Amino acid sequence: MTPDDLLAVQGVVAGYGPVPVLHSVDLTVPRGSIAAVVGANGAGKTTLLRAISGMIRPTSGRIVLDGEDLRGTPVEQLVRRGLAHVPEGRGVISELTVDENLRLGGLWRRDRAAADRALDDVYQLFEPLARRRRHPGHQLSGGERQMLALGRALVGRPRLLLLDEPSLGLAPRVVAQTMALLRRLRDDTGLTVLLVEQNVRSALSVADQGVVMALGRIVTTAPATALRDDADLRHAYLGF
Ligand code: ATP
């Protein structure tokens, strides 16, 4: 790990029972960059995000955010330290309005004025959400729900955003918009993103670094452009 790395995952072993899913995973993500984790179904990509965000506890290894070991840190403290996780399926609360859902993302902040400013920024970023702020979550389209989940994470002004399958179920145009937005957030605000995607082409088009997982291990880490151009690797692990 270097001072340029915001996240370091070191020798992490984790799973859901006695049999581990992740077998000694090592990964670093430099600050202000986008890393895309790709690989077949069941490779352990979602499990890796869950281990980083404290949803499951590694049986060994370390997860270090900005030089601080996160072991034993309660999940709500992780949010305060700048970590936001948007899970697959997105977790929008259907009964709450857009505005209420977004405010949940900033509830932990003591500085209410700063939380309101962050909320305004999200409405500027996602104009459709601003128009529908009084609508309940269940009235939103798939793309709008994805925006809402992302917006809720951004209201907390995270330093590290963990995104699980943001393109799932979305039209290609909306996927392209989401990827463009991630790039903009990286460039304009220095946000660091760890992105898990089945949509390998989209993920590698936006990422700086590509991370290929298979059977709970990282098989290769390379600049995203190099991965895109490496036909052997693509055939072996990514199916195209
Ligand atoms: P996908 O794209 O299909 O979600 P993935 O790479 O994200 O794949 P994981 O969801 O991390 O893979 O799953 C890795 C392994 O862990 C799989 O064998 C899966 O069956 C198992 N697994 C996932 N979630 C659980 C759970 N809640 N309890 C037990 N085993 C699980």
mmCIF file of C-alpha atoms and ligand atoms in Angstrom:
data_model
loop_
_atom_site.group_PDB
_atom_site.id
_atom_site.type_symbol
_atom_site.label_atom_id
_atom_site.label_comp_id
_atom_site.label_asym_id
_atom_site.label_seq_id
_atom_site.Cartn_x
_atom_site.Cartn_y
_atom_site.Cartn_z
ATOM 1 C CA MET A 1 0.000 0.000 0.000
ATOM 2 C CA THR A 2 1.264 3.499 -0.869
ATOM 3 C CA PRO A 3 -0.008 6.868 0.426
ATOM 4 C CA ASP A 4 -1.765 7.230 -2.936
ATOM 5 C CA ASP A 5 -4.008 4.255 -2.158
ATOM 6 C CA LEU A 6 -7.321 5.024 -0.500
ATOM 7 C CA LEU A 7 -8.251 1.366 -0.089
ATOM 8 C CA ALA A 8 -6.110 -1.682 0.540
ATOM 9 C CA VAL A 9 -7.484 -5.197 0.915
ATOM 10 C CA GLN A 10 -4.768 -7.461 2.264
ATOM 11 C CA GLY A 11 -4.985 -11.257 2.454
ATOM 12 C CA VAL A 12 -8.731 -11.224 3.055
ATOM 13 C CA VAL A 13 -10.442 -14.545 3.623
ATOM 14 C CA ALA A 14 -14.228 -14.305 3.999
ATOM 15 C CA GLY A 15 -17.441 -16.177 3.298
ATOM 16 C CA TYR A 16 -20.776 -17.087 4.751
ATOM 17 C CA GLY A 17 -20.005 -20.208 6.737
ATOM 18 C CA PRO A 18 -17.088 -22.497 7.402
ATOM 19 C CA VAL A 19 -16.116 -22.620 3.710
ATOM 20 C CA PRO A 20 -14.535 -19.370 2.518
ATOM 21 C CA VAL A 21 -15.673 -17.652 -0.670
ATOM 22 C CA LEU A 22 -12.721 -15.239 -0.810
ATOM 23 C CA HIS A 23 -9.314 -16.900 -0.631
ATOM 24 C CA SER A 24 -6.679 -14.397 0.434
ATOM 25 C CA VAL A 25 -7.687 -11.452 -1.713
ATOM 26 C CA ASP A 26 -5.242 -8.562 -2.191
ATOM 27 C CA LEU A 27 -6.268 -5.351 -3.883
ATOM 28 C CA THR A 28 -5.398 -1.665 -3.766
ATOM 29 C CA VAL A 29 -7.404 1.227 -5.168
ATOM 30 C CA PRO A 30 -5.601 4.564 -5.630
ATOM 31 C CA ARG A 31 -7.502 7.646 -4.486
ATOM 32 C CA GLY A 32 -9.465 9.423 -7.173
ATOM 33 C CA SER A 33 -9.601 6.373 -9.428
ATOM 34 C CA ILE A 34 -12.193 3.855 -10.583
ATOM 35 C CA ALA A 35 -11.477 0.141 -10.236
ATOM 36 C CA ALA A 36 -13.798 -2.358 -11.931
ATOM 37 C CA VAL A 37 -14.065 -5.878 -10.532
ATOM 38 C CA VAL A 38 -15.184 -8.271 -13.246
ATOM 39 C CA GLY A 39 -15.522 -12.043 -13.532
ATOM 40 C CA ALA A 40 -18.029 -14.855 -13.923
ATOM 41 C CA ASN A 41 -21.108 -15.383 -11.773
ATOM 42 C CA GLY A 42 -20.154 -16.687 -8.355
ATOM 43 C CA ALA A 43 -16.563 -15.446 -8.603
ATOM 44 C CA GLY A 44 -16.974 -13.619 -5.298
ATOM 45 C CA LYS A 45 -17.336 -10.018 -6.487
ATOM 46 C CA THR A 46 -20.356 -9.188 -4.328
ATOM 47 C CA THR A 47 -18.773 -10.974 -1.388
ATOM 48 C CA LEU A 48 -15.689 -8.776 -1.751
ATOM 49 C CA LEU A 49 -17.804 -5.606 -1.534
ATOM 50 C CA ARG A 50 -19.664 -7.022 1.474
ATOM 51 C CA ALA A 51 -16.392 -7.744 3.243
ATOM 52 C CA ILE A 52 -15.111 -4.211 2.596
ATOM 53 C CA SER A 53 -18.295 -2.548 3.831
ATOM 54 C CA GLY A 54 -18.474 -4.675 6.983
ATOM 55 C CA MET A 55 -21.593 -6.628 6.030
ATOM 56 C CA ILE A 56 -19.600 -9.808 6.510
ATOM 57 C CA ARG A 57 -16.549 -10.154 8.710
ATOM 58 C CA PRO A 58 -13.344 -11.533 7.207
ATOM 59 C CA THR A 59 -11.900 -14.498 9.083
ATOM 60 C CA SER A 60 -8.425 -13.192 8.299
ATOM 61 C CA GLY A 61 -6.675 -10.351 6.529
ATOM 62 C CA ARG A 62 -7.013 -6.588 6.743
ATOM 63 C CA ILE A 63 -9.062 -3.884 5.084
ATOM 64 C CA VAL A 64 -7.398 -0.478 5.278
ATOM 65 C CA LEU A 65 -9.125 2.788 4.376
ATOM 66 C CA ASP A 66 -6.831 5.799 4.102
ATOM 67 C CA GLY A 67 -4.254 4.151 6.335
ATOM 68 C CA GLU A 68 -6.758 3.034 9.003
ATOM 69 C CA ASP A 69 -7.449 -0.635 9.649
ATOM 70 C CA LEU A 70 -11.228 -1.091 9.550
ATOM 71 C CA ARG A 71 -11.265 -4.365 11.498
ATOM 72 C CA GLY A 72 -13.984 -4.340 14.148
ATOM 73 C CA THR A 73 -15.353 -0.947 13.086
ATOM 74 C CA PRO A 74 -19.166 -0.886 13.400
ATOM 75 C CA VAL A 75 -20.948 -0.396 10.064
ATOM 76 C CA GLU A 76 -22.337 3.039 11.014
ATOM 77 C CA GLN A 77 -18.789 4.196 11.785
ATOM 78 C CA LEU A 78 -17.668 3.087 8.338
ATOM 79 C CA VAL A 79 -20.144 5.546 6.818
ATOM 80 C CA ARG A 80 -18.653 8.336 8.930
ATOM 81 C CA ARG A 81 -15.229 7.393 7.672
ATOM 82 C CA GLY A 82 -16.363 7.964 4.121
ATOM 83 C CA LEU A 83 -17.424 4.571 2.868
ATOM 84 C CA ALA A 84 -20.699 4.136 0.961
ATOM 85 C CA HIS A 85 -22.025 0.849 -0.408
ATOM 86 C CA VAL A 86 -24.786 0.681 -3.020
ATOM 87 C CA PRO A 87 -25.772 -2.995 -3.046
ATOM 88 C CA GLU A 88 -27.116 -4.979 -5.961
ATOM 89 C CA GLY A 89 -30.883 -4.443 -6.058
ATOM 90 C CA ARG A 90 -30.175 -0.946 -4.745
ATOM 91 C CA GLY A 91 -32.177 -0.881 -1.520
ATOM 92 C CA VAL A 92 -34.484 2.024 -2.363
ATOM 93 C CA ILE A 93 -37.342 2.140 0.153
ATOM 94 C CA SER A 94 -40.477 2.014 -1.998
ATOM 95 C CA GLU A 95 -42.848 3.558 0.557
ATOM 96 C CA LEU A 96 -40.684 6.619 1.161
ATOM 97 C CA THR A 97 -40.531 9.590 -1.188
ATOM 98 C CA VAL A 98 -37.457 10.400 -3.245
ATOM 99 C CA ASP A 99 -36.630 13.202 -0.815
ATOM 100 C CA GLU A 100 -36.997 10.954 2.244
ATOM 101 C CA ASN A 101 -34.838 8.255 0.661
ATOM 102 C CA LEU A 102 -32.129 10.790 -0.124
ATOM 103 C CA ARG A 103 -32.196 12.287 3.357
ATOM 104 C CA LEU A 104 -31.538 8.834 4.828
ATOM 105 C CA GLY A 105 -28.103 9.032 3.218
ATOM 106 C CA GLY A 106 -27.201 12.094 5.290
ATOM 107 C CA LEU A 107 -28.937 11.252 8.580
ATOM 108 C CA TRP A 108 -25.686 10.485 10.363
ATOM 109 C CA ARG A 109 -24.245 13.944 9.657
ATOM 110 C CA ARG A 110 -24.353 16.349 12.594
ATOM 111 C CA ASP A 111 -23.845 19.380 10.399
ATOM 112 C CA ARG A 112 -27.382 19.779 9.041
ATOM 113 C CA ALA A 113 -26.465 22.708 6.777
ATOM 114 C CA ALA A 114 -23.749 20.599 5.120
ATOM 115 C CA ALA A 115 -26.221 17.726 4.729
ATOM 116 C CA ASP A 116 -28.708 20.090 3.032
ATOM 117 C CA ARG A 117 -26.000 21.359 0.692
ATOM 118 C CA ALA A 118 -25.084 17.790 -0.237
ATOM 119 C CA LEU A 119 -28.765 17.090 -0.923
ATOM 120 C CA ASP A 120 -28.994 20.138 -3.200
ATOM 121 C CA ASP A 121 -25.902 18.959 -5.067
ATOM 122 C CA VAL A 122 -27.510 15.569 -5.667
ATOM 123 C CA TYR A 123 -30.662 17.222 -7.024
ATOM 124 C CA GLN A 124 -28.481 19.237 -9.393
ATOM 125 C CA LEU A 125 -26.706 16.099 -10.506
ATOM 126 C CA PHE A 126 -29.917 14.120 -11.015
ATOM 127 C CA GLU A 127 -32.479 16.470 -12.443
ATOM 128 C CA PRO A 128 -35.199 13.737 -12.770
ATOM 129 C CA LEU A 129 -34.998 13.172 -9.018
ATOM 130 C CA ALA A 130 -35.503 16.891 -8.360
ATOM 131 C CA ARG A 131 -38.662 16.800 -10.456
ATOM 132 C CA ARG A 132 -39.986 13.769 -8.589
ATOM 133 C CA ARG A 133 -38.853 14.582 -5.088
ATOM 134 C CA ARG A 134 -42.335 14.106 -3.570
ATOM 135 C CA HIS A 135 -43.000 10.843 -5.417
ATOM 136 C CA PRO A 136 -42.764 7.521 -3.587
ATOM 137 C CA GLY A 137 -39.927 5.191 -4.576
ATOM 138 C CA HIS A 138 -42.253 2.612 -6.121
ATOM 139 C CA GLN A 139 -43.313 5.089 -8.838
ATOM 140 C CA LEU A 140 -39.790 5.432 -10.211
ATOM 141 C CA SER A 141 -38.418 3.727 -13.308
ATOM 142 C CA GLY A 142 -35.454 1.354 -13.045
ATOM 143 C CA GLY A 143 -33.068 4.092 -14.121
ATOM 144 C CA GLU A 144 -34.501 6.551 -11.599
ATOM 145 C CA ARG A 145 -34.217 3.988 -8.811
ATOM 146 C CA GLN A 146 -30.562 3.529 -9.708
ATOM 147 C CA MET A 147 -30.094 7.309 -9.606
ATOM 148 C CA LEU A 148 -31.811 7.417 -6.229
ATOM 149 C CA ALA A 149 -29.599 4.687 -4.773
ATOM 150 C CA LEU A 150 -26.512 6.448 -6.087
ATOM 151 C CA GLY A 151 -27.804 9.832 -4.935
ATOM 152 C CA ARG A 152 -28.470 8.521 -1.444
ATOM 153 C CA ALA A 153 -24.886 7.290 -1.223
ATOM 154 C CA LEU A 154 -23.555 10.635 -2.501
ATOM 155 C CA VAL A 155 -25.554 12.649 0.058
ATOM 156 C CA GLY A 156 -23.168 11.172 2.629
ATOM 157 C CA ARG A 157 -20.250 12.698 0.647
ATOM 158 C CA PRO A 158 -18.286 9.433 0.583
ATOM 159 C CA ARG A 159 -14.614 9.141 -0.270
ATOM 160 C CA LEU A 160 -14.996 5.538 -1.397
ATOM 161 C CA LEU A 161 -18.077 4.378 -3.259
ATOM 162 C CA LEU A 162 -18.712 0.637 -3.556
ATOM 163 C CA LEU A 163 -21.142 -0.037 -6.386
ATOM 164 C CA ASP A 164 -22.600 -3.473 -7.041
ATOM 165 C CA GLU A 165 -23.977 -4.052 -10.556
ATOM 166 C CA PRO A 166 -25.266 -0.525 -11.203
ATOM 167 C CA SER A 167 -26.183 -1.447 -14.793
ATOM 168 C CA LEU A 168 -28.438 -4.367 -13.825
ATOM 169 C CA GLY A 169 -31.772 -4.128 -15.616
ATOM 170 C CA LEU A 170 -31.061 -0.731 -17.136
ATOM 171 C CA ALA A 171 -31.377 0.317 -20.775
ATOM 172 C CA PRO A 172 -28.027 0.756 -22.567
ATOM 173 C CA ARG A 173 -28.526 4.532 -22.736
ATOM 174 C CA VAL A 174 -29.013 4.728 -18.959
ATOM 175 C CA VAL A 175 -25.989 2.487 -18.385
ATOM 176 C CA ALA A 176 -23.880 4.846 -20.502
ATOM 177 C CA GLN A 177 -25.175 7.837 -18.516
ATOM 178 C CA THR A 178 -24.348 6.134 -15.221
ATOM 179 C CA MET A 179 -20.803 5.365 -16.358
ATOM 180 C CA ALA A 180 -20.327 8.933 -17.602
ATOM 181 C CA LEU A 181 -21.515 10.220 -14.244
ATOM 182 C CA LEU A 182 -18.992 8.064 -12.379
ATOM 183 C CA ARG A 183 -16.232 9.463 -14.552
ATOM 184 C CA ARG A 184 -17.434 13.001 -13.859
ATOM 185 C CA LEU A 185 -17.537 12.409 -10.104
ATOM 186 C CA ARG A 186 -14.015 11.015 -10.204
ATOM 187 C CA ASP A 187 -12.699 13.936 -12.250
ATOM 188 C CA ASP A 188 -14.593 16.752 -10.508
ATOM 189 C CA THR A 189 -14.677 15.591 -6.884
ATOM 190 C CA GLY A 190 -11.856 13.056 -6.627
ATOM 191 C CA LEU A 191 -14.298 10.287 -5.704
ATOM 192 C CA THR A 192 -12.777 6.798 -5.551
ATOM 193 C CA VAL A 193 -14.999 4.012 -6.894
ATOM 194 C CA LEU A 194 -14.876 0.237 -6.641
ATOM 195 C CA LEU A 195 -17.333 -1.034 -9.191
ATOM 196 C CA VAL A 196 -18.597 -4.599 -9.589
ATOM 197 C CA GLU A 197 -20.083 -5.267 -13.008
ATOM 198 C CA GLN A 198 -21.368 -8.077 -15.202
ATOM 199 C CA ASN A 199 -21.365 -5.573 -18.027
ATOM 200 C CA VAL A 200 -17.635 -5.892 -18.598
ATOM 201 C CA ARG A 201 -17.389 -3.604 -21.612
ATOM 202 C CA SER A 202 -19.116 -0.717 -19.848
ATOM 203 C CA ALA A 203 -17.116 -1.241 -16.687
ATOM 204 C CA LEU A 204 -13.779 -1.315 -18.485
ATOM 205 C CA SER A 205 -14.756 1.718 -20.543
ATOM 206 C CA VAL A 206 -15.032 3.843 -17.415
ATOM 207 C CA ALA A 207 -12.463 2.230 -15.106
ATOM 208 C CA ASP A 208 -8.810 3.090 -14.653
ATOM 209 C CA GLN A 209 -7.990 -0.335 -13.278
ATOM 210 C CA GLY A 210 -9.552 -3.688 -14.121
ATOM 211 C CA VAL A 211 -9.556 -6.490 -11.567
ATOM 212 C CA VAL A 212 -10.462 -9.989 -12.763
ATOM 213 C CA MET A 213 -11.828 -12.431 -10.194
ATOM 214 C CA ALA A 214 -12.360 -16.170 -10.554
ATOM 215 C CA LEU A 215 -13.294 -18.696 -7.863
ATOM 216 C CA GLY A 216 -12.760 -16.268 -5.003
ATOM 217 C CA ARG A 217 -9.322 -15.144 -6.125
ATOM 218 C CA ILE A 218 -7.975 -12.190 -8.042
ATOM 219 C CA VAL A 219 -6.437 -13.623 -11.184
ATOM 220 C CA THR A 220 -5.158 -10.395 -12.633
ATOM 221 C CA THR A 221 -5.105 -6.654 -12.083
ATOM 222 C CA ALA A 222 -4.220 -4.393 -14.988
ATOM 223 C CA PRO A 223 -4.991 -1.004 -16.519
ATOM 224 C CA ALA A 224 -8.545 -1.246 -17.869
ATOM 225 C CA THR A 225 -7.383 -0.432 -21.398
ATOM 226 C CA ALA A 226 -4.834 -3.277 -21.328
ATOM 227 C CA LEU A 227 -7.528 -5.714 -20.149
ATOM 228 C CA ARG A 228 -9.860 -4.583 -22.893
ATOM 229 C CA ASP A 229 -7.151 -5.235 -25.463
ATOM 230 C CA ASP A 230 -5.994 -8.600 -24.096
ATOM 231 C CA ALA A 231 -7.967 -11.126 -26.125
ATOM 232 C CA ASP A 232 -6.543 -14.185 -24.307
ATOM 233 C CA LEU A 233 -7.568 -12.875 -20.913
ATOM 234 C CA ARG A 234 -10.967 -11.801 -22.142
ATOM 235 C CA HIS A 235 -11.638 -15.235 -23.639
ATOM 236 C CA ALA A 236 -10.391 -17.074 -20.564
ATOM 237 C CA TYR A 237 -12.269 -15.148 -17.887
ATOM 238 C CA LEU A 238 -14.702 -12.680 -19.352
ATOM 239 C CA GLY A 239 -16.411 -14.612 -22.111
ATOM 240 C CA PHE A 240 -15.949 -12.217 -25.030
HETATM 241 P P1 ATP B 1 -22.901 -12.715 -9.094
HETATM 242 O O1 ATP B 1 -22.545 -11.833 -10.203
HETATM 243 O O2 ATP B 1 -23.626 -13.963 -9.524
HETATM 244 O O3 ATP B 1 -23.523 -12.030 -7.924
HETATM 245 P P2 ATP B 1 -20.422 -12.734 -7.644
HETATM 246 O O4 ATP B 1 -19.106 -12.783 -8.318
HETATM 247 O O5 ATP B 1 -20.865 -11.420 -7.111
HETATM 248 O O6 ATP B 1 -21.498 -13.316 -8.622
HETATM 249 P P3 ATP B 1 -20.912 -13.750 -5.034
HETATM 250 O O7 ATP B 1 -22.332 -13.258 -5.022
HETATM 251 O O8 ATP B 1 -19.920 -13.035 -4.216
HETATM 252 O O9 ATP B 1 -20.374 -13.809 -6.517
HETATM 253 O O10 ATP B 1 -20.935 -15.278 -4.669
HETATM 254 C C1 ATP B 1 -19.763 -16.051 -4.460
HETATM 255 C C2 ATP B 1 -20.130 -17.374 -3.832
HETATM 256 O O11 ATP B 1 -20.705 -17.163 -2.556
HETATM 257 C C3 ATP B 1 -21.149 -18.170 -4.636
HETATM 258 O O12 ATP B 1 -20.740 -19.521 -4.609
HETATM 259 C C4 ATP B 1 -22.432 -17.999 -3.873
HETATM 260 O O13 ATP B 1 -23.240 -19.140 -3.983
HETATM 261 C C5 ATP B 1 -21.959 -17.816 -2.452
HETATM 262 N N1 ATP B 1 -22.878 -16.929 -1.692
HETATM 263 C C6 ATP B 1 -23.246 -15.685 -2.046
HETATM 264 N N2 ATP B 1 -24.078 -15.143 -1.126
HETATM 265 C C7 ATP B 1 -24.235 -16.081 -0.168
HETATM 266 C C8 ATP B 1 -24.978 -16.141 1.067
HETATM 267 N N3 ATP B 1 -25.712 -15.097 1.480
HETATM 268 N N4 ATP B 1 -24.896 -17.273 1.784
HETATM 269 C C9 ATP B 1 -24.144 -18.329 1.375
HETATM 270 N N5 ATP B 1 -23.421 -18.327 0.243
HETATM 271 C C10 ATP B 1 -23.469 -17.239 -0.533
#
